[in-house]
Coordinates of C-alpha atoms in Angstrom, one line a residue:
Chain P
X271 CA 0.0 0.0 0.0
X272 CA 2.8 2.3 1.1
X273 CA 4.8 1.5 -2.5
X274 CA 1.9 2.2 -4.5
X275 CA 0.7 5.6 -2.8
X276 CA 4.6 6.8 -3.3
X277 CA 4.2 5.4 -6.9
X278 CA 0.9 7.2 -7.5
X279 CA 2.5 10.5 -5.9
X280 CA 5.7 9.8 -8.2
X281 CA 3.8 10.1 -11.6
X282 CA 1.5 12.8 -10.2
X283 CA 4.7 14.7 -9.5
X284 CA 5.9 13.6 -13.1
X285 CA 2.8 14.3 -15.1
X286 CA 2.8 17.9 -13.0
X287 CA 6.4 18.6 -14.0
X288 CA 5.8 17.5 -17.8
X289 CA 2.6 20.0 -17.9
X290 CA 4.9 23.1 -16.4
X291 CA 7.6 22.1 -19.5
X292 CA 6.9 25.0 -22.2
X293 CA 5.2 23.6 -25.0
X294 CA 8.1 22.5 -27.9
X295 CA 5.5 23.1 -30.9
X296 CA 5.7 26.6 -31.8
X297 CA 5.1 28.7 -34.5
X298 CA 5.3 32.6 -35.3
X299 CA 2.9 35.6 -35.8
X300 CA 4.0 38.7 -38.0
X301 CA 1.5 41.6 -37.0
X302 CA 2.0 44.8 -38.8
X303 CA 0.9 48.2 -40.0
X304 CA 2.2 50.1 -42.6
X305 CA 2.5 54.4 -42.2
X306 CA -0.9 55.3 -42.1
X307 CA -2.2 59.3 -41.3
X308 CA -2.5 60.2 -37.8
X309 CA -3.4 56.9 -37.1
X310 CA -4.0 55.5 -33.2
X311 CA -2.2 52.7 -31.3
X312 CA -3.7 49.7 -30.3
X313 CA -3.5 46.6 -27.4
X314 CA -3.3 42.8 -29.5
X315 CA -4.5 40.0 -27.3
X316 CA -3.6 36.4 -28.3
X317 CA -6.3 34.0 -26.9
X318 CA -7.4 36.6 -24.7
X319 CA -3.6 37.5 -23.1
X320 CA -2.3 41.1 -23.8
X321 CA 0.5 40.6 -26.2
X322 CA 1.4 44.0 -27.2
X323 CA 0.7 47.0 -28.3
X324 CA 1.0 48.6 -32.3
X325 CA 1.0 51.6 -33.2
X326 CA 1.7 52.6 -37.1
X327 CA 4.1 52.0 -39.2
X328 CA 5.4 49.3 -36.4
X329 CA 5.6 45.2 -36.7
X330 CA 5.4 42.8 -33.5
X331 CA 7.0 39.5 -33.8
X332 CA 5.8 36.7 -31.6
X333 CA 6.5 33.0 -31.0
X334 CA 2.8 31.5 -30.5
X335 CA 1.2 27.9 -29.7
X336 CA 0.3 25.9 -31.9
X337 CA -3.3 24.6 -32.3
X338 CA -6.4 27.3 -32.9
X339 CA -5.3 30.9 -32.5
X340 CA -7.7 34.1 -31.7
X341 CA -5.9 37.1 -32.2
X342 CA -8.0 40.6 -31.1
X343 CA -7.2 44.3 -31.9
X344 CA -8.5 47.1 -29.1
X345 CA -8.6 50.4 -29.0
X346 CA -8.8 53.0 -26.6
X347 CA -11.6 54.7 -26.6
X348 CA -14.7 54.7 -29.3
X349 CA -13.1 51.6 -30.7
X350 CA -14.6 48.3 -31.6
X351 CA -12.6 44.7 -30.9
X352 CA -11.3 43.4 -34.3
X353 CA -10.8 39.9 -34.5
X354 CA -8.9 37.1 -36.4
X355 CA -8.8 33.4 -36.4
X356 CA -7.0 31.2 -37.9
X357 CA -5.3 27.4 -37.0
X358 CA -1.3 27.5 -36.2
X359 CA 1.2 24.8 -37.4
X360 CA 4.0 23.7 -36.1
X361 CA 7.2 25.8 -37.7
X362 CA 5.3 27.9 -40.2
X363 CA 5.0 31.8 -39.9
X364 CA 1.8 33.4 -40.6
X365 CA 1.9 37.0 -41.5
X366 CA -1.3 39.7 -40.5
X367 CA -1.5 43.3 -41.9
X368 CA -3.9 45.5 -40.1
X369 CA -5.5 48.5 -40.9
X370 CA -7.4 51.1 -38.9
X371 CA -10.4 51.9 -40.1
X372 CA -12.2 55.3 -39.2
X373 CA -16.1 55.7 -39.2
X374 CA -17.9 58.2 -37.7
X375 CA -17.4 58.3 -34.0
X376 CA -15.7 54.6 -34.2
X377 CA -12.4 53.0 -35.1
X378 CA -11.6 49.3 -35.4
X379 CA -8.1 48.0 -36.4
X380 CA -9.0 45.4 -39.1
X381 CA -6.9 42.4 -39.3
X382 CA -5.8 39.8 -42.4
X383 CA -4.0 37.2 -43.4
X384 CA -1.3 37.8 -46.0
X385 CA 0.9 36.2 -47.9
X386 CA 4.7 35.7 -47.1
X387 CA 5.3 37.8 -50.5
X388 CA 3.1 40.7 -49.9
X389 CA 4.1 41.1 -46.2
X390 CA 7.8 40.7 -46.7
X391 CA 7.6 43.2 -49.4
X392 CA 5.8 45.7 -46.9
X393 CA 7.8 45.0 -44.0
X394 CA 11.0 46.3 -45.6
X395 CA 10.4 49.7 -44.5
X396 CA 8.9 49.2 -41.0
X397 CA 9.9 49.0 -37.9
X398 CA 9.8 46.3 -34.9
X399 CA 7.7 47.0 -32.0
X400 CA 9.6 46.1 -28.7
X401 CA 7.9 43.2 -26.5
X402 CA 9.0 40.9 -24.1
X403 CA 9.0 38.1 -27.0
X404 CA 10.0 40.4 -30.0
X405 CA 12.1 38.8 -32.6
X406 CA 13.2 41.8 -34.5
X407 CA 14.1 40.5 -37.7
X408 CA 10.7 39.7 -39.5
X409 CA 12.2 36.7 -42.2
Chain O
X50 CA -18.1 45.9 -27.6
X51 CA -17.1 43.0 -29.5
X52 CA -18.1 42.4 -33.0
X53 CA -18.0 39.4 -35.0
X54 CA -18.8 39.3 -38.8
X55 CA -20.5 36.5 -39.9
X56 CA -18.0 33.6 -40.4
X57 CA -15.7 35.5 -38.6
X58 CA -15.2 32.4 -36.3
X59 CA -14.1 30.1 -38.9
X60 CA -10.2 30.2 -39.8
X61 CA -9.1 33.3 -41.6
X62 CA -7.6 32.6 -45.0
X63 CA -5.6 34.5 -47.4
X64 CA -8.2 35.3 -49.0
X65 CA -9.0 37.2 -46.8
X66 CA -9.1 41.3 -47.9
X67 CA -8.8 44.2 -46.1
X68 CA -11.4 47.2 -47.6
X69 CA -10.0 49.5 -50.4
X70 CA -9.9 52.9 -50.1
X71 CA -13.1 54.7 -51.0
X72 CA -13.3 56.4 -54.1
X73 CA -16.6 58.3 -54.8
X74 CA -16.2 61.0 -57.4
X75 CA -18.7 62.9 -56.3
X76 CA -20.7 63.7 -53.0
X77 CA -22.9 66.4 -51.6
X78 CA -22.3 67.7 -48.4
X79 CA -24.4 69.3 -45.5
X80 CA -22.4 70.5 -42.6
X81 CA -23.2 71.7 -38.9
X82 CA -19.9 73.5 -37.3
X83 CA -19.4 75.2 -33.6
X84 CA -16.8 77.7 -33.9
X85 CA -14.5 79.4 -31.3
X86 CA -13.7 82.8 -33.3
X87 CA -11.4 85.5 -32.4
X88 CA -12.5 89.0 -33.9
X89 CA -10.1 91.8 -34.2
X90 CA -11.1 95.4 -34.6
X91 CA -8.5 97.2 -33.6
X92 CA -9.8 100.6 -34.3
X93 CA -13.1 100.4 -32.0
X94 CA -10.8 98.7 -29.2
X95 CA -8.1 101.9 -29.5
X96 CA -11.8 104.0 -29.1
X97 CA -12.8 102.0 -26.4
X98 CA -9.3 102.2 -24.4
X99 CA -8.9 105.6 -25.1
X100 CA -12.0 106.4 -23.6
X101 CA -11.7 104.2 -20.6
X102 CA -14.2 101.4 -21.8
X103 CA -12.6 97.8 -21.6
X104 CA -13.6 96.5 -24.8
X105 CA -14.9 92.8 -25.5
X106 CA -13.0 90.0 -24.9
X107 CA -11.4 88.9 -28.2
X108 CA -12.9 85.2 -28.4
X109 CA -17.0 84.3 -28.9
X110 CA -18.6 81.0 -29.9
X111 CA -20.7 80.8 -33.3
X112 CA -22.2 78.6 -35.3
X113 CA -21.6 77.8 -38.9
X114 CA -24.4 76.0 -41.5
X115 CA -22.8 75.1 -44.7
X116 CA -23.3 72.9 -47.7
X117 CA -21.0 72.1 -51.0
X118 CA -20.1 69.4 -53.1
X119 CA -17.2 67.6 -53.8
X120 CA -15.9 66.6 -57.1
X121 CA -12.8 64.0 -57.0
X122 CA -10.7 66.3 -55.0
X123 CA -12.3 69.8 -55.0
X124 CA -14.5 70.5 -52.5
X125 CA -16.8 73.9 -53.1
X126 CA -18.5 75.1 -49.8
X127 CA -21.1 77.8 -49.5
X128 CA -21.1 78.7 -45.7
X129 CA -23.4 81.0 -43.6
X130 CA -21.8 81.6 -40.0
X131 CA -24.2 83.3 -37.2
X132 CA -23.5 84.5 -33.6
X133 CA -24.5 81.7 -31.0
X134 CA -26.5 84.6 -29.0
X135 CA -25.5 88.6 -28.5
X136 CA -22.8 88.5 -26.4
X137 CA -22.9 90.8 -23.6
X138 CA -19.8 92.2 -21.4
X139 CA -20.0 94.2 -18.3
X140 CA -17.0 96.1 -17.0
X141 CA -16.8 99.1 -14.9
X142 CA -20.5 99.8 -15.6
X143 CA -20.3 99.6 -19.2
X144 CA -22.4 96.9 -20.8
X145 CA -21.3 95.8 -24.8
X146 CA -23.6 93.4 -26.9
X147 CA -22.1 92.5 -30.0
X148 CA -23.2 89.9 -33.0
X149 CA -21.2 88.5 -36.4
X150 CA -22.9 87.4 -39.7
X151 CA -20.9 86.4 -42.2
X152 CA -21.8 84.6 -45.7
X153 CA -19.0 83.5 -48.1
X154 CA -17.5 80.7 -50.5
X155 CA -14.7 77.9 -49.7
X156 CA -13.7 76.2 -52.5
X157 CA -10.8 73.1 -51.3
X158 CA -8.3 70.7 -52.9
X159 CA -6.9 67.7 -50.4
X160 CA -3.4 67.1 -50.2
X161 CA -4.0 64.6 -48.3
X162 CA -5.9 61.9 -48.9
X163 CA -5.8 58.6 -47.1
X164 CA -8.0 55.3 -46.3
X165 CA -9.6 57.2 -43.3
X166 CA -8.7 61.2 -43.5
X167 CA -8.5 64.0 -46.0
X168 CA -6.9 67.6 -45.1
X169 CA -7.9 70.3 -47.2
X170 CA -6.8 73.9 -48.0
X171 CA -9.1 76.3 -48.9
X172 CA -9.7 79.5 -50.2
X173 CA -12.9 81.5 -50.1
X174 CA -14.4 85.3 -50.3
X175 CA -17.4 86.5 -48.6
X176 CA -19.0 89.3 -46.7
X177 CA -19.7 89.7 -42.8
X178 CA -22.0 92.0 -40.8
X179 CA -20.5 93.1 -37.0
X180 CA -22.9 94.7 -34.8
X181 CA -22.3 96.6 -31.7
X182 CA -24.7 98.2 -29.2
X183 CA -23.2 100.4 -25.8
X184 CA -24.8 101.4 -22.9
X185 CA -24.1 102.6 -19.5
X186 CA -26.2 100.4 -16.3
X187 CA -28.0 102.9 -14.2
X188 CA -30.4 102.8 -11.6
X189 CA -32.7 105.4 -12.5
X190 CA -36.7 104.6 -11.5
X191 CA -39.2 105.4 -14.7
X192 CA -42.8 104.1 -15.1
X193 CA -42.2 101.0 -17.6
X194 CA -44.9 102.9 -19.7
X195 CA -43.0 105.9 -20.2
X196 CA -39.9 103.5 -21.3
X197 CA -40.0 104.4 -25.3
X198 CA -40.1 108.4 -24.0
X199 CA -37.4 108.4 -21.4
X200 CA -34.3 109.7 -24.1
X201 CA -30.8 107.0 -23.1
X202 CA -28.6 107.7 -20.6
X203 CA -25.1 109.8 -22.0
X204 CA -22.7 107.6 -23.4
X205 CA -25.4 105.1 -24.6
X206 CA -24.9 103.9 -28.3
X207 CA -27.5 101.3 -29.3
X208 CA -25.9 100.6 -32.7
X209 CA -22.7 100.3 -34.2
X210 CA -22.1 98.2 -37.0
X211 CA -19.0 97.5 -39.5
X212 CA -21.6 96.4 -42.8
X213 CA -21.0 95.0 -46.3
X214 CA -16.8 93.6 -45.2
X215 CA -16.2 91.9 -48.2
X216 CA -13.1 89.8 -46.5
X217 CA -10.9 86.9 -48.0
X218 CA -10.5 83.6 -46.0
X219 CA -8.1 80.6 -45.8
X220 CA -8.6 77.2 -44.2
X221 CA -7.1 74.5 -43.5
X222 CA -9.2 70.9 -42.7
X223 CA -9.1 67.5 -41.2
X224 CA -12.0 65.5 -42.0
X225 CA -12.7 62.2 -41.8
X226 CA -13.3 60.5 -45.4
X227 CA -16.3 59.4 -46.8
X228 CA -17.0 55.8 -46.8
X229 CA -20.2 54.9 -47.9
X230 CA -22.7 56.2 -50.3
X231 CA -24.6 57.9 -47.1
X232 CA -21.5 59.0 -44.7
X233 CA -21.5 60.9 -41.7
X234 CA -18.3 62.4 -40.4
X235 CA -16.6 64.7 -38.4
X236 CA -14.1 67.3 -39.5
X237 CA -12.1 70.7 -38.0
X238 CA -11.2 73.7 -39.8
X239 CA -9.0 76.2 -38.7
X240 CA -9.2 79.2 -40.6
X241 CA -8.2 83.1 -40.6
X242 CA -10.4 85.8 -42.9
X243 CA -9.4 89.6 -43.2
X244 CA -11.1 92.7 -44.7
X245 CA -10.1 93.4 -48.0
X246 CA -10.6 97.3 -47.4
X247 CA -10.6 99.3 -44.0
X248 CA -14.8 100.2 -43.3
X249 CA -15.9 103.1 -41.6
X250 CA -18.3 102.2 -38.4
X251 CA -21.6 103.2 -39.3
X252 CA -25.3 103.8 -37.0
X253 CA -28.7 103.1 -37.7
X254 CA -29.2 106.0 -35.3
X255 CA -27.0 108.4 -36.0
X256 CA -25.1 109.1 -38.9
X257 CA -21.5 109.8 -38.0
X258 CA -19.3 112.6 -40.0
X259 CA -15.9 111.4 -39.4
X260 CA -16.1 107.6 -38.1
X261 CA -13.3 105.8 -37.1
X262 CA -12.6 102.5 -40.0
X263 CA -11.3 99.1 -38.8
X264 CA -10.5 96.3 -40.6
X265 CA -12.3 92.9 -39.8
X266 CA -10.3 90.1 -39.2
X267 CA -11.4 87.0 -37.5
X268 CA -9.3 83.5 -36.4
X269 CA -11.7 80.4 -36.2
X270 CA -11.5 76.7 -35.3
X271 CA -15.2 75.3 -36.2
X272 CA -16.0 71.7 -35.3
X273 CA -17.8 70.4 -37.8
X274 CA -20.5 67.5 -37.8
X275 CA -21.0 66.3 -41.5
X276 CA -23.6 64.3 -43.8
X277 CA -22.5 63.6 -47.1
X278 CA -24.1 61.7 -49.9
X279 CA -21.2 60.3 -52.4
X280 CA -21.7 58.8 -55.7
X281 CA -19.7 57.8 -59.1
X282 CA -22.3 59.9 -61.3
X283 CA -23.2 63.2 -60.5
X284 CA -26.9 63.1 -60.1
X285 CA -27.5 59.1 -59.6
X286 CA -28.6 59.5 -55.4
X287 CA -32.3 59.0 -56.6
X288 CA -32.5 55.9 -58.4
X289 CA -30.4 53.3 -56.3
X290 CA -31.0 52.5 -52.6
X291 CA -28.3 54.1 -50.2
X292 CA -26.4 51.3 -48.2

């Protein structure tokens, strides 16, 4: 009895250990914005954490999970949350442009998908956003 | 407030687009403005000073109708600016009223235009109308009835008026850009307009024989609510339904 309950707490101890190891399968997120007019800042969340904030003419680089990722977009004040989804794989780098968009007393920043092309030809001219997790080169 | 297009919540794809920029041609434009103005008369003040009056404060709050259309980049605006309310100022027993009409042109070019904002420059002509009333406060007691007979107390002046200032004006203007076919939007002009000629002051009760002339100027920043209707044809707003 006293071998198995030192067994049991063994692999508890194991299975708790393995769950605190960070997570091997990563992939990366390219958020930018190209120079836009008097254009606002505004908070990302990544599954509902803050991950950063972007202002204009600024790119965040970030190492996520892998599996289904919800990245939002909030502004300050009059603003609407923005949303994008899309499913992460192991290794690959996914690339989002956002834009603000102005309406009359509102302001979302929309969010897309892009292709490695089109965002590597944008990103030439903009600049990293600092973060705990920034990689500042974006290729 | 969170808001979530529908299929939103399916993966996001690289087909995925972000919206163009919009380009209307052509849109009609009705416009609301509250402006802070500063009016400069530097004549009537000298008058006032010299004669121991304080004379208004510089800055008073009016209000601004205009409408105009645009056409690709140009934007002509016919404006009609009014005083909120007579403003009055009491100092050292002297009261002063005062009140600005003003009609005139703007006609724009942006040379800026971007996915969410335009800033123009403009350049307009028009004509104003400054009114001016003086009186002295006084405590003497007369039957209300015997009000239109009792003659002003000294020093009273119940018009003054600078009429027919035909003045240039300049602007400058953020605005939001139009992005539907039925757009409302918010925009802020800063502008500065000046008498082309010096105008004597005149009465409509006394009729002077050696007034003083002052040239109008005026500084304003009007805050401007919008409503625009935008369109690729000139006159097509009847026949489709507005989104």
């Amino acid at each position: 009895m006293k071998a198995m309950l030192i067994l049991l707490s063994l692999m508890v101890s194991i299975g708790w250990r393995a769950e605190e190891q960070p997570r091997s399968e990563v992939a990366k997120v390219v958020i930018y914005r190209q120079r836009e007019f008097d254009g606002g800042g505004y908070d990302l969340k990544l599954n509902g954490k803050l991950l950063g904030y972007l202002p204009q003419n600024r790119f965040l680089k970030v190492t996520i999970p892998t599996g289904r990722v919800k990245i939002e977009s909030e502004g300050a004040y009059l603003s609407d949350v923005k949303m994008v989804f899309f499913t992460a794989e192991q290794g690959q780098t996914y690339y989002i442009k956002a834009v603000e968009d102005i309406d009359f007393m509102t302001r979302a920043l929309l969010m897309a998908r892009v292709s490695e092309e089109q965002a590597k030809r944008e990103l030439s001219r903009i600049k990293p956003m600092e973060t705990a997790q920034t990689d500042q080169n974006h290729d | 407030m969170a808001h979530m297009a529908a299929g939103q919540t399916t993966d996001s794809t690289l087909l995925d687009s972000l919206p163009r920029k919009s380009n209307f041609r052509f849109g009609f434009l009705y416009e609301f403005g509250l402006n802070t103005t500063a009016t400069l008369l530097p004549e009537m003040r000298s008058f006032f000073r010299a004669n121991q009056i304080k004379p208004l404060a510089l800055s008073a709050g009016t209000v601004n109708l205009n409408f105009g259309v645009r056409i690709n980049r140009i934007k002509v605006m016919v404006q009609s600016q009014s005083s909120f309310f007579s403003r009055t100022v009491s100092t050292n027993n002297w009261v002063q009223k005062n009140g600005i009409n003003s009609q005139g042109i703007l006609v724009g070019y942006d040379v800026l235009n971007s996915f969410n904002k335009r800033v123009f420059i403009y350049v307009g002509l028009g004509g104003a109308e400054y009114n001016l009333s003086l009186y002295r406060k006084g405590v003497q007691q007369i039957p209300f009835q015997s009000v239109l007979q009792t003659p002003p107390s000294a020093g009273s002046v119940p018009s003054l008026a600078l009429r027919n200032v035909g003045f240039a004006e300049v602007a400058l203007e953020f605005s939001q850009r139009e992005k539907r076919k039925a757009s409302a939007y918010t925009a802020t002009r800063i502008g500065y307009r000046t008498g082309m000629v010096k105008k004597a002051w005149e009465s409509d009760v006394y009729t002077f024989t050696n007034p003083i002339k002052d040239r109008f100027s005026q500084f304003y920043v009007q805050f401007i609510f919008a409503y625009s209707l935008n369109g690729n044809r000139f006159v097509p707003f009847s026949r489709k339904p507005f989104r």
